[in-house]
Amino acid sequence: MRSSVLHDGWSVLDHAALLGAWRNTDGAAGGVRRLVLTESAGGPRLRLLGAGRREPYDWGEIQAWAYAATPNSPVAVAFTAVHDTELRGLRLAAYTRGGLLVVNTYQAFSGPGWPAPYWTREFFHRDGPAGPAVGEPAGRYGHPAPTSAPLGPWQLDPTALVGLWRNVDPAATRLAWVRIRERDGYLAVRPHGVWTPRRHDWHETVGSAYAGDVRSAAAVAFTAFFELAAGRVEMVGYLDRRLLTIETASTFGDGGHRYPFYVREHFYPS
């Protein structure tokens, strides 16, 4: 078992299912072509290799945060990471499924004349062990931040995201419904968790909106962050075939010795 101390200094996860090299199943992808996850004393490290001319551009190595499928499982099946160039912020949320690594990326630009923020969902297959990364240097990068300033939908039409979304699974154990609205030029996200005997209101927070590609003006994805009594939750969401898929990466801070965990749920418009 490969394991290391994560997040609260108590929980220990086995990262074996994530470690190694992963290659994009689309050889013509213009973003991340290959990624490599390695073990370190502080948790997994992620190296990104982007599309380049002769060799992939080496985007450098950053910290990744691993998550299990449940608070009681020691096996890591997902991770999140932030890659910030000071001109472009890239947020990754990834999970394993059927031998593939499914990677959601949320990209935003701060320079004038750059494209609107956009979201992508890509699939990666195993590409051997984590050997030395070969790639052209891609420039100097800033320090990744745990959060970033919210992105309002002023560049995008948020209509498709706005509304009340209910979980398709009546036996769901994480979220019952989520309300999304536009407030003062930003997305406002308000989830209600499943807590008996009543729903647990996570309260409203400001989220960031993303398009489906650089040519679209419609918001189809979002990110948001919540500070709850038990810990911190990083939330990402995207529209897929008239459903809203929401993924939550939760970290406990209450000393309960539970594992950080990752949940993927689907919601229909109500």
PDB file of C-alpha atoms in Angstrom:
ATOM      1  CA  MET A   1       0.000   0.000   0.000  1.00  0.00           C
ATOM      2  CA  ARG A   2       1.276   3.448  -0.925  1.00  0.00           C
ATOM      3  CA  SER A   3      -0.126   5.893   1.584  1.00  0.00           C
ATOM      4  CA  SER A   4       0.596   9.244   3.126  1.00  0.00           C
ATOM      5  CA  VAL A   5      -0.884  11.644   5.623  1.00  0.00           C
ATOM      6  CA  LEU A   6      -3.414  14.010   4.056  1.00  0.00           C
ATOM      7  CA  HIS A   7      -5.390  17.111   4.939  1.00  0.00           C
ATOM      8  CA  ASP A   8      -6.089  16.876   8.676  1.00  0.00           C
ATOM      9  CA  GLY A   9      -2.957  15.055   9.800  1.00  0.00           C
ATOM     10  CA  TRP A  10      -4.953  11.936  10.694  1.00  0.00           C
ATOM     11  CA  SER A  11      -6.522  10.448   7.600  1.00  0.00           C
ATOM     12  CA  VAL A  12      -4.295   8.130   5.549  1.00  0.00           C
ATOM     13  CA  LEU A  13      -5.119   7.194   1.955  1.00  0.00           C
ATOM     14  CA  ASP A  14      -3.760   4.558  -0.416  1.00  0.00           C
ATOM     15  CA  HIS A  15      -2.978   6.341  -3.702  1.00  0.00           C
ATOM     16  CA  ALA A  16      -2.009   3.279  -5.760  1.00  0.00           C
ATOM     17  CA  ALA A  17      -5.076   3.498  -8.067  1.00  0.00           C
ATOM     18  CA  LEU A  18      -4.089   7.031  -9.103  1.00  0.00           C
ATOM     19  CA  LEU A  19      -0.303   6.835  -9.356  1.00  0.00           C
ATOM     20  CA  GLY A  20       1.502   6.531 -12.673  1.00  0.00           C
ATOM     21  CA  ALA A  21       1.262   8.096 -16.119  1.00  0.00           C
ATOM     22  CA  TRP A  22      -2.038   8.756 -17.900  1.00  0.00           C
ATOM     23  CA  ARG A  23      -2.436   9.732 -21.582  1.00  0.00           C
ATOM     24  CA  ASN A  24      -5.367  11.525 -23.195  1.00  0.00           C
ATOM     25  CA  THR A  25      -7.465   9.145 -25.295  1.00  0.00           C
ATOM     26  CA  ASP A  26      -7.791  11.951 -27.871  1.00  0.00           C
ATOM     27  CA  GLY A  27      -4.424  12.294 -29.545  1.00  0.00           C
ATOM     28  CA  ALA A  28      -5.497  15.604 -31.082  1.00  0.00           C
ATOM     29  CA  ALA A  29      -6.457  17.225 -27.763  1.00  0.00           C
ATOM     30  CA  GLY A  30      -5.243  20.789 -27.534  1.00  0.00           C
ATOM     31  CA  GLY A  31      -4.962  20.990 -23.750  1.00  0.00           C
ATOM     32  CA  VAL A  32      -3.546  18.340 -21.416  1.00  0.00           C
ATOM     33  CA  ARG A  33      -2.035  15.459 -23.416  1.00  0.00           C
ATOM     34  CA  ARG A  34      -0.476  13.514 -20.558  1.00  0.00           C
ATOM     35  CA  LEU A  35      -0.361  13.696 -16.779  1.00  0.00           C
ATOM     36  CA  VAL A  36       1.791  11.927 -14.210  1.00  0.00           C
ATOM     37  CA  LEU A  37       0.929  11.326 -10.563  1.00  0.00           C
ATOM     38  CA  THR A  38       3.720  10.429  -8.133  1.00  0.00           C
ATOM     39  CA  GLU A  39       3.880   9.901  -4.377  1.00  0.00           C
ATOM     40  CA  SER A  40       5.544  12.297  -1.964  1.00  0.00           C
ATOM     41  CA  ALA A  41       5.626  12.752   1.785  1.00  0.00           C
ATOM     42  CA  GLY A  42       2.876  15.384   1.633  1.00  0.00           C
ATOM     43  CA  GLY A  43       0.563  13.490  -0.706  1.00  0.00           C
ATOM     44  CA  PRO A  44       0.410  12.964  -4.476  1.00  0.00           C
ATOM     45  CA  ARG A  45       2.205  15.307  -6.871  1.00  0.00           C
ATOM     46  CA  LEU A  46       0.816  16.031 -10.336  1.00  0.00           C
ATOM     47  CA  ARG A  47       2.846  16.873 -13.446  1.00  0.00           C
ATOM     48  CA  LEU A  48       0.958  18.132 -16.494  1.00  0.00           C
ATOM     49  CA  LEU A  49       2.152  17.864 -20.088  1.00  0.00           C
ATOM     50  CA  GLY A  50       0.226  20.029 -22.555  1.00  0.00           C
ATOM     51  CA  ALA A  51      -0.041  19.933 -26.340  1.00  0.00           C
ATOM     52  CA  GLY A  52       3.192  21.086 -27.977  1.00  0.00           C
ATOM     53  CA  ARG A  53       4.942  21.144 -31.323  1.00  0.00           C
ATOM     54  CA  ARG A  54       7.630  18.450 -31.108  1.00  0.00           C
ATOM     55  CA  GLU A  55       7.240  17.312 -27.520  1.00  0.00           C
ATOM     56  CA  PRO A  56       4.432  18.122 -25.065  1.00  0.00           C
ATOM     57  CA  TYR A  57       4.896  21.327 -23.094  1.00  0.00           C
ATOM     58  CA  ASP A  58       5.923  20.629 -19.520  1.00  0.00           C
ATOM     59  CA  TRP A  59       3.580  22.659 -17.311  1.00  0.00           C
ATOM     60  CA  GLY A  60       5.490  21.717 -14.170  1.00  0.00           C
ATOM     61  CA  GLU A  61       4.642  19.811 -11.007  1.00  0.00           C
ATOM     62  CA  ILE A  62       1.982  20.833  -8.506  1.00  0.00           C
ATOM     63  CA  GLN A  63       0.327  19.492  -5.370  1.00  0.00           C
ATOM     64  CA  ALA A  64      -2.756  17.274  -5.787  1.00  0.00           C
ATOM     65  CA  TRP A  65      -5.360  16.384  -3.160  1.00  0.00           C
ATOM     66  CA  ALA A  66      -6.688  12.823  -3.117  1.00  0.00           C
ATOM     67  CA  TYR A  67     -10.126  11.562  -2.081  1.00  0.00           C
ATOM     68  CA  ALA A  68     -11.750   8.211  -1.366  1.00  0.00           C
ATOM     69  CA  ALA A  69     -15.209   7.079  -2.487  1.00  0.00           C
ATOM     70  CA  THR A  70     -16.622   7.244   1.073  1.00  0.00           C
ATOM     71  CA  PRO A  71     -15.501   8.698   4.420  1.00  0.00           C
ATOM     72  CA  ASN A  72     -14.785   5.150   5.610  1.00  0.00           C
ATOM     73  CA  SER A  73     -12.629   3.977   2.699  1.00  0.00           C
ATOM     74  CA  PRO A  74      -8.814   4.295   2.712  1.00  0.00           C
ATOM     75  CA  VAL A  75      -8.505   3.909  -1.100  1.00  0.00           C
ATOM     76  CA  ALA A  76      -8.064   7.083  -3.158  1.00  0.00           C
ATOM     77  CA  VAL A  77     -10.184   7.164  -6.328  1.00  0.00           C
ATOM     78  CA  ALA A  78     -10.185  10.887  -7.177  1.00  0.00           C
ATOM     79  CA  PHE A  79      -8.099  14.028  -6.907  1.00  0.00           C
ATOM     80  CA  THR A  80      -8.267  17.784  -7.339  1.00  0.00           C
ATOM     81  CA  ALA A  81      -5.533  20.273  -8.194  1.00  0.00           C
ATOM     82  CA  VAL A  82      -5.014  23.929  -9.154  1.00  0.00           C
ATOM     83  CA  HIS A  83      -2.513  25.096 -11.772  1.00  0.00           C
ATOM     84  CA  ASP A  84      -2.117  28.875 -11.895  1.00  0.00           C
ATOM     85  CA  THR A  85       0.060  30.731 -14.415  1.00  0.00           C
ATOM     86  CA  GLU A  86      -1.084  34.181 -13.214  1.00  0.00           C
ATOM     87  CA  LEU A  87      -2.574  34.676 -16.694  1.00  0.00           C
ATOM     88  CA  ARG A  88      -4.529  31.422 -16.774  1.00  0.00           C
ATOM     89  CA  GLY A  89      -6.032  29.498 -13.895  1.00  0.00           C
ATOM     90  CA  LEU A  90      -6.663  25.789 -14.413  1.00  0.00           C
ATOM     91  CA  ARG A  91      -8.686  23.775 -11.904  1.00  0.00           C
ATOM     92  CA  LEU A  92      -8.797  19.979 -12.247  1.00  0.00           C
ATOM     93  CA  ALA A  93     -11.265  17.528 -10.722  1.00  0.00           C
ATOM     94  CA  ALA A  94     -10.646  13.904 -11.712  1.00  0.00           C
ATOM     95  CA  TYR A  95     -11.882  10.432 -10.767  1.00  0.00           C
ATOM     96  CA  THR A  96     -11.251   6.847 -11.871  1.00  0.00           C
ATOM     97  CA  ARG A  97     -13.948   4.824 -13.634  1.00  0.00           C
ATOM     98  CA  GLY A  98     -13.596   1.438 -15.331  1.00  0.00           C
ATOM     99  CA  GLY A  99      -9.841   1.750 -15.829  1.00  0.00           C
ATOM    100  CA  LEU A 100     -10.069   5.303 -17.162  1.00  0.00           C
ATOM    101  CA  LEU A 101      -9.246   8.595 -15.491  1.00  0.00           C
ATOM    102  CA  VAL A 102     -12.020  11.116 -16.159  1.00  0.00           C
ATOM    103  CA  VAL A 103     -10.654  14.668 -15.910  1.00  0.00           C
ATOM    104  CA  ASN A 104     -12.768  17.826 -15.722  1.00  0.00           C
ATOM    105  CA  THR A 105     -10.839  21.049 -16.288  1.00  0.00           C
ATOM    106  CA  TYR A 106     -12.086  24.580 -15.586  1.00  0.00           C
ATOM    107  CA  GLN A 107      -9.970  27.249 -17.266  1.00  0.00           C
ATOM    108  CA  ALA A 108     -10.122  31.022 -16.868  1.00  0.00           C
ATOM    109  CA  PHE A 109      -7.927  33.792 -18.253  1.00  0.00           C
ATOM    110  CA  SER A 110      -7.057  37.153 -16.777  1.00  0.00           C
ATOM    111  CA  GLY A 111      -5.350  38.862 -19.712  1.00  0.00           C
ATOM    112  CA  PRO A 112      -7.197  41.283 -22.043  1.00  0.00           C
ATOM    113  CA  GLY A 113      -8.460  39.730 -25.255  1.00  0.00           C
ATOM    114  CA  TRP A 114      -8.308  36.172 -23.918  1.00  0.00           C
ATOM    115  CA  PRO A 115     -11.205  33.723 -24.406  1.00  0.00           C
ATOM    116  CA  ALA A 116     -14.079  33.430 -21.942  1.00  0.00           C
ATOM    117  CA  PRO A 117     -13.697  30.833 -19.155  1.00  0.00           C
ATOM    118  CA  TYR A 118     -14.485  27.328 -20.360  1.00  0.00           C
ATOM    119  CA  TRP A 119     -14.854  23.738 -19.169  1.00  0.00           C
ATOM    120  CA  THR A 120     -13.697  20.437 -20.683  1.00  0.00           C
ATOM    121  CA  ARG A 121     -14.260  16.765 -19.831  1.00  0.00           C
ATOM    122  CA  GLU A 122     -11.629  14.348 -21.129  1.00  0.00           C
ATOM    123  CA  PHE A 123     -10.632  10.724 -20.666  1.00  0.00           C
ATOM    124  CA  PHE A 124      -7.164   9.332 -19.972  1.00  0.00           C
ATOM    125  CA  HIS A 125      -5.859   5.762 -20.153  1.00  0.00           C
ATOM    126  CA  ARG A 126      -2.891   4.187 -18.420  1.00  0.00           C
ATOM    127  CA  ASP A 127       0.436   5.012 -20.059  1.00  0.00           C
ATOM    128  CA  GLY A 128       2.882   2.986 -18.015  1.00  0.00           C
ATOM    129  CA  PRO A 129       4.637   3.776 -14.731  1.00  0.00           C
ATOM    130  CA  ALA A 130       5.584   7.297 -13.703  1.00  0.00           C
ATOM    131  CA  GLY A 131       8.894   7.688 -15.458  1.00  0.00           C
ATOM    132  CA  PRO A 132      10.804  10.921 -16.129  1.00  0.00           C
ATOM    133  CA  ALA A 133       8.595  13.528 -17.790  1.00  0.00           C
ATOM    134  CA  VAL A 134       9.806  14.556 -21.252  1.00  0.00           C
ATOM    135  CA  GLY A 135       8.587  17.874 -22.584  1.00  0.00           C
ATOM    136  CA  GLU A 136       9.483  21.395 -23.605  1.00  0.00           C
ATOM    137  CA  PRO A 137       9.441  23.976 -20.786  1.00  0.00           C
ATOM    138  CA  ALA A 138       6.215  25.950 -20.961  1.00  0.00           C
ATOM    139  CA  GLY A 139       7.292  29.070 -19.103  1.00  0.00           C
ATOM    140  CA  ARG A 140       7.263  30.300 -15.538  1.00  0.00           C
ATOM    141  CA  TYR A 141       4.258  29.636 -13.372  1.00  0.00           C
ATOM    142  CA  GLY A 142       2.903  31.238 -10.248  1.00  0.00           C
ATOM    143  CA  HIS A 143       2.001  29.523  -7.016  1.00  0.00           C
ATOM    144  CA  PRO A 144      -1.327  27.658  -7.144  1.00  0.00           C
ATOM    145  CA  ALA A 145      -3.954  29.115  -4.854  1.00  0.00           C
ATOM    146  CA  PRO A 146      -6.476  26.996  -2.918  1.00  0.00           C
ATOM    147  CA  THR A 147      -9.277  29.271  -4.164  1.00  0.00           C
ATOM    148  CA  SER A 148      -9.647  31.926  -6.811  1.00  0.00           C
ATOM    149  CA  ALA A 149     -11.829  34.986  -7.257  1.00  0.00           C
ATOM    150  CA  PRO A 150     -15.323  34.056  -8.497  1.00  0.00           C
ATOM    151  CA  LEU A 151     -16.034  34.493 -12.205  1.00  0.00           C
ATOM    152  CA  GLY A 152     -19.353  36.137 -12.937  1.00  0.00           C
ATOM    153  CA  PRO A 153     -21.428  35.180 -15.970  1.00  0.00           C
ATOM    154  CA  TRP A 154     -21.085  38.694 -17.477  1.00  0.00           C
ATOM    155  CA  GLN A 155     -19.236  37.128 -20.426  1.00  0.00           C
ATOM    156  CA  LEU A 156     -21.655  34.192 -20.590  1.00  0.00           C
ATOM    157  CA  ASP A 157     -25.386  33.480 -20.612  1.00  0.00           C
ATOM    158  CA  PRO A 158     -26.144  31.566 -17.359  1.00  0.00           C
ATOM    159  CA  THR A 159     -29.728  30.638 -18.319  1.00  0.00           C
ATOM    160  CA  ALA A 160     -29.050  26.910 -18.717  1.00  0.00           C
ATOM    161  CA  LEU A 161     -27.657  26.642 -15.167  1.00  0.00           C
ATOM    162  CA  VAL A 162     -30.186  28.796 -13.344  1.00  0.00           C
ATOM    163  CA  GLY A 163     -33.000  27.041 -11.473  1.00  0.00           C
ATOM    164  CA  LEU A 164     -33.765  24.414  -8.856  1.00  0.00           C
ATOM    165  CA  TRP A 165     -32.077  21.053  -9.478  1.00  0.00           C
ATOM    166  CA  ARG A 166     -33.217  17.892  -7.666  1.00  0.00           C
ATOM    167  CA  ASN A 167     -31.188  14.707  -7.186  1.00  0.00           C
ATOM    168  CA  VAL A 168     -32.370  11.913  -9.498  1.00  0.00           C
ATOM    169  CA  ASP A 169     -31.625   9.373  -6.737  1.00  0.00           C
ATOM    170  CA  PRO A 170     -34.209   9.456  -3.932  1.00  0.00           C
ATOM    171  CA  ALA A 171     -31.791   7.453  -1.767  1.00  0.00           C
ATOM    172  CA  ALA A 172     -28.934   9.937  -2.218  1.00  0.00           C
ATOM    173  CA  THR A 173     -26.780  10.454   0.865  1.00  0.00           C
ATOM    174  CA  ARG A 174     -25.008  13.711  -0.065  1.00  0.00           C
ATOM    175  CA  LEU A 175     -27.179  16.344  -1.760  1.00  0.00           C
ATOM    176  CA  ALA A 176     -30.969  16.544  -2.072  1.00  0.00           C
ATOM    177  CA  TRP A 177     -31.220  19.608  -4.295  1.00  0.00           C
ATOM    178  CA  VAL A 178     -29.243  22.641  -5.438  1.00  0.00           C
ATOM    179  CA  ARG A 179     -30.588  26.076  -6.327  1.00  0.00           C
ATOM    180  CA  ILE A 180     -28.575  28.235  -8.757  1.00  0.00           C
ATOM    181  CA  ARG A 181     -29.444  31.847  -9.520  1.00  0.00           C
ATOM    182  CA  GLU A 182     -27.821  34.971 -10.895  1.00  0.00           C
ATOM    183  CA  ARG A 183     -27.121  37.575  -8.243  1.00  0.00           C
ATOM    184  CA  ASP A 184     -25.393  40.900  -8.869  1.00  0.00           C
ATOM    185  CA  GLY A 185     -23.617  39.603 -11.954  1.00  0.00           C
ATOM    186  CA  TYR A 186     -22.448  36.348 -10.356  1.00  0.00           C
ATOM    187  CA  LEU A 187     -23.736  32.803  -9.955  1.00  0.00           C
ATOM    188  CA  ALA A 188     -25.164  32.103  -6.504  1.00  0.00           C
ATOM    189  CA  VAL A 189     -25.164  28.411  -5.548  1.00  0.00           C
ATOM    190  CA  ARG A 190     -27.191  27.073  -2.592  1.00  0.00           C
ATOM    191  CA  PRO A 191     -27.142  23.285  -1.944  1.00  0.00           C
ATOM    192  CA  HIS A 192     -29.268  21.376   0.560  1.00  0.00           C
ATOM    193  CA  GLY A 193     -27.624  18.254   1.926  1.00  0.00           C
ATOM    194  CA  VAL A 194     -29.343  15.044   2.965  1.00  0.00           C
ATOM    195  CA  TRP A 195     -29.621  15.128   6.748  1.00  0.00           C
ATOM    196  CA  THR A 196     -32.477  13.471   8.578  1.00  0.00           C
ATOM    197  CA  PRO A 197     -34.942  14.468   9.877  1.00  0.00           C
ATOM    198  CA  ARG A 198     -34.579  17.658   7.803  1.00  0.00           C
ATOM    199  CA  ARG A 199     -32.564  18.965   4.867  1.00  0.00           C
ATOM    200  CA  HIS A 200     -29.258  20.600   5.776  1.00  0.00           C
ATOM    201  CA  ASP A 201     -28.909  24.060   4.223  1.00  0.00           C
ATOM    202  CA  TRP A 202     -25.312  24.683   3.129  1.00  0.00           C
ATOM    203  CA  HIS A 203     -26.216  28.359   2.589  1.00  0.00           C
ATOM    204  CA  GLU A 204     -25.520  30.384  -0.514  1.00  0.00           C
ATOM    205  CA  THR A 205     -22.082  31.055  -1.919  1.00  0.00           C
ATOM    206  CA  VAL A 206     -20.788  32.781  -5.038  1.00  0.00           C
ATOM    207  CA  GLY A 207     -19.692  30.406  -7.802  1.00  0.00           C
ATOM    208  CA  SER A 208     -17.854  30.757 -11.124  1.00  0.00           C
ATOM    209  CA  ALA A 209     -19.401  30.140 -14.553  1.00  0.00           C
ATOM    210  CA  TYR A 210     -17.767  28.413 -17.547  1.00  0.00           C
ATOM    211  CA  ALA A 211     -18.711  27.828 -21.186  1.00  0.00           C
ATOM    212  CA  GLY A 212     -18.457  24.552 -23.077  1.00  0.00           C
ATOM    213  CA  ASP A 213     -15.645  25.838 -25.318  1.00  0.00           C
ATOM    214  CA  VAL A 214     -13.852  29.047 -26.224  1.00  0.00           C
ATOM    215  CA  ARG A 215     -16.375  29.864 -28.991  1.00  0.00           C
ATOM    216  CA  SER A 216     -19.528  29.541 -26.877  1.00  0.00           C
ATOM    217  CA  ALA A 217     -21.350  32.276 -24.962  1.00  0.00           C
ATOM    218  CA  ALA A 218     -23.520  29.924 -22.884  1.00  0.00           C
ATOM    219  CA  ALA A 219     -22.520  28.866 -19.364  1.00  0.00           C
ATOM    220  CA  VAL A 220     -22.736  25.082 -18.991  1.00  0.00           C
ATOM    221  CA  ALA A 221     -20.491  24.465 -15.965  1.00  0.00           C
ATOM    222  CA  PHE A 222     -19.599  26.013 -12.621  1.00  0.00           C
ATOM    223  CA  THR A 223     -17.369  25.746  -9.573  1.00  0.00           C
ATOM    224  CA  ALA A 224     -18.103  26.710  -5.969  1.00  0.00           C
ATOM    225  CA  PHE A 225     -16.613  26.307  -2.470  1.00  0.00           C
ATOM    226  CA  PHE A 226     -18.265  25.805   0.898  1.00  0.00           C
ATOM    227  CA  GLU A 227     -16.969  26.070   4.445  1.00  0.00           C
ATOM    228  CA  LEU A 228     -19.194  23.862   6.616  1.00  0.00           C
ATOM    229  CA  ALA A 229     -19.058  23.069  10.308  1.00  0.00           C
ATOM    230  CA  ALA A 230     -17.491  19.673   9.594  1.00  0.00           C
ATOM    231  CA  GLY A 231     -15.035  20.809   6.943  1.00  0.00           C
ATOM    232  CA  ARG A 232     -14.536  22.204   3.453  1.00  0.00           C
ATOM    233  CA  VAL A 233     -16.266  21.172   0.225  1.00  0.00           C
ATOM    234  CA  GLU A 234     -15.026  21.884  -3.302  1.00  0.00           C
ATOM    235  CA  MET A 235     -17.903  21.596  -5.788  1.00  0.00           C
ATOM    236  CA  VAL A 236     -17.812  21.396  -9.591  1.00  0.00           C
ATOM    237  CA  GLY A 237     -20.763  20.911 -11.917  1.00  0.00           C
ATOM    238  CA  TYR A 238     -21.573  20.623 -15.623  1.00  0.00           C
ATOM    239  CA  LEU A 239     -24.565  20.005 -17.888  1.00  0.00           C
ATOM    240  CA  ASP A 240     -24.686  16.669 -19.691  1.00  0.00           C
ATOM    241  CA  ARG A 241     -27.713  15.572 -21.740  1.00  0.00           C
ATOM    242  CA  ARG A 242     -30.210  17.768 -19.890  1.00  0.00           C
ATOM    243  CA  LEU A 243     -28.898  16.639 -16.509  1.00  0.00           C
ATOM    244  CA  LEU A 244     -26.653  18.578 -14.152  1.00  0.00           C
ATOM    245  CA  THR A 245     -23.771  16.462 -12.861  1.00  0.00           C
ATOM    246  CA  ILE A 246     -22.310  17.730  -9.580  1.00  0.00           C
ATOM    247  CA  GLU A 247     -19.090  16.419  -8.050  1.00  0.00           C
ATOM    248  CA  THR A 248     -18.115  17.258  -4.483  1.00  0.00           C
ATOM    249  CA  ALA A 249     -14.688  16.797  -2.892  1.00  0.00           C
ATOM    250  CA  SER A 250     -15.055  16.959   0.893  1.00  0.00           C
ATOM    251  CA  THR A 251     -12.361  17.366   3.521  1.00  0.00           C
ATOM    252  CA  PHE A 252     -13.141  17.046   7.229  1.00  0.00           C
ATOM    253  CA  GLY A 253     -11.687  19.452   9.749  1.00  0.00           C
ATOM    254  CA  ASP A 254     -13.496  18.379  12.890  1.00  0.00           C
ATOM    255  CA  GLY A 255     -10.934  15.789  14.032  1.00  0.00           C
ATOM    256  CA  GLY A 256     -13.293  12.885  13.361  1.00  0.00           C
ATOM    257  CA  HIS A 257     -10.550  10.818  11.669  1.00  0.00           C
ATOM    258  CA  ARG A 258     -12.662  10.342   8.544  1.00  0.00           C
ATOM    259  CA  TYR A 259     -11.195  10.118   5.069  1.00  0.00           C
ATOM    260  CA  PRO A 260     -11.619  12.931   2.527  1.00  0.00           C
ATOM    261  CA  PHE A 261     -14.130  11.654  -0.023  1.00  0.00           C
ATOM    262  CA  TYR A 262     -15.451  12.362  -3.525  1.00  0.00           C
ATOM    263  CA  VAL A 263     -19.093  12.023  -4.632  1.00  0.00           C
ATOM    264  CA  ARG A 264     -20.607  12.320  -8.121  1.00  0.00           C
ATOM    265  CA  GLU A 265     -24.378  12.903  -8.384  1.00  0.00           C
ATOM    266  CA  HIS A 266     -26.932  13.807 -11.094  1.00  0.00           C
ATOM    267  CA  PHE A 267     -29.750  16.355 -10.904  1.00  0.00           C
ATOM    268  CA  TYR A 268     -32.810  17.161 -13.002  1.00  0.00           C
ATOM    269  CA  PRO A 269     -34.455  20.600 -13.329  1.00  0.00           C
ATOM    270  CA  SER A 270     -37.472  21.124 -11.103  1.00  0.00           C
TER     271      SER A 270
END
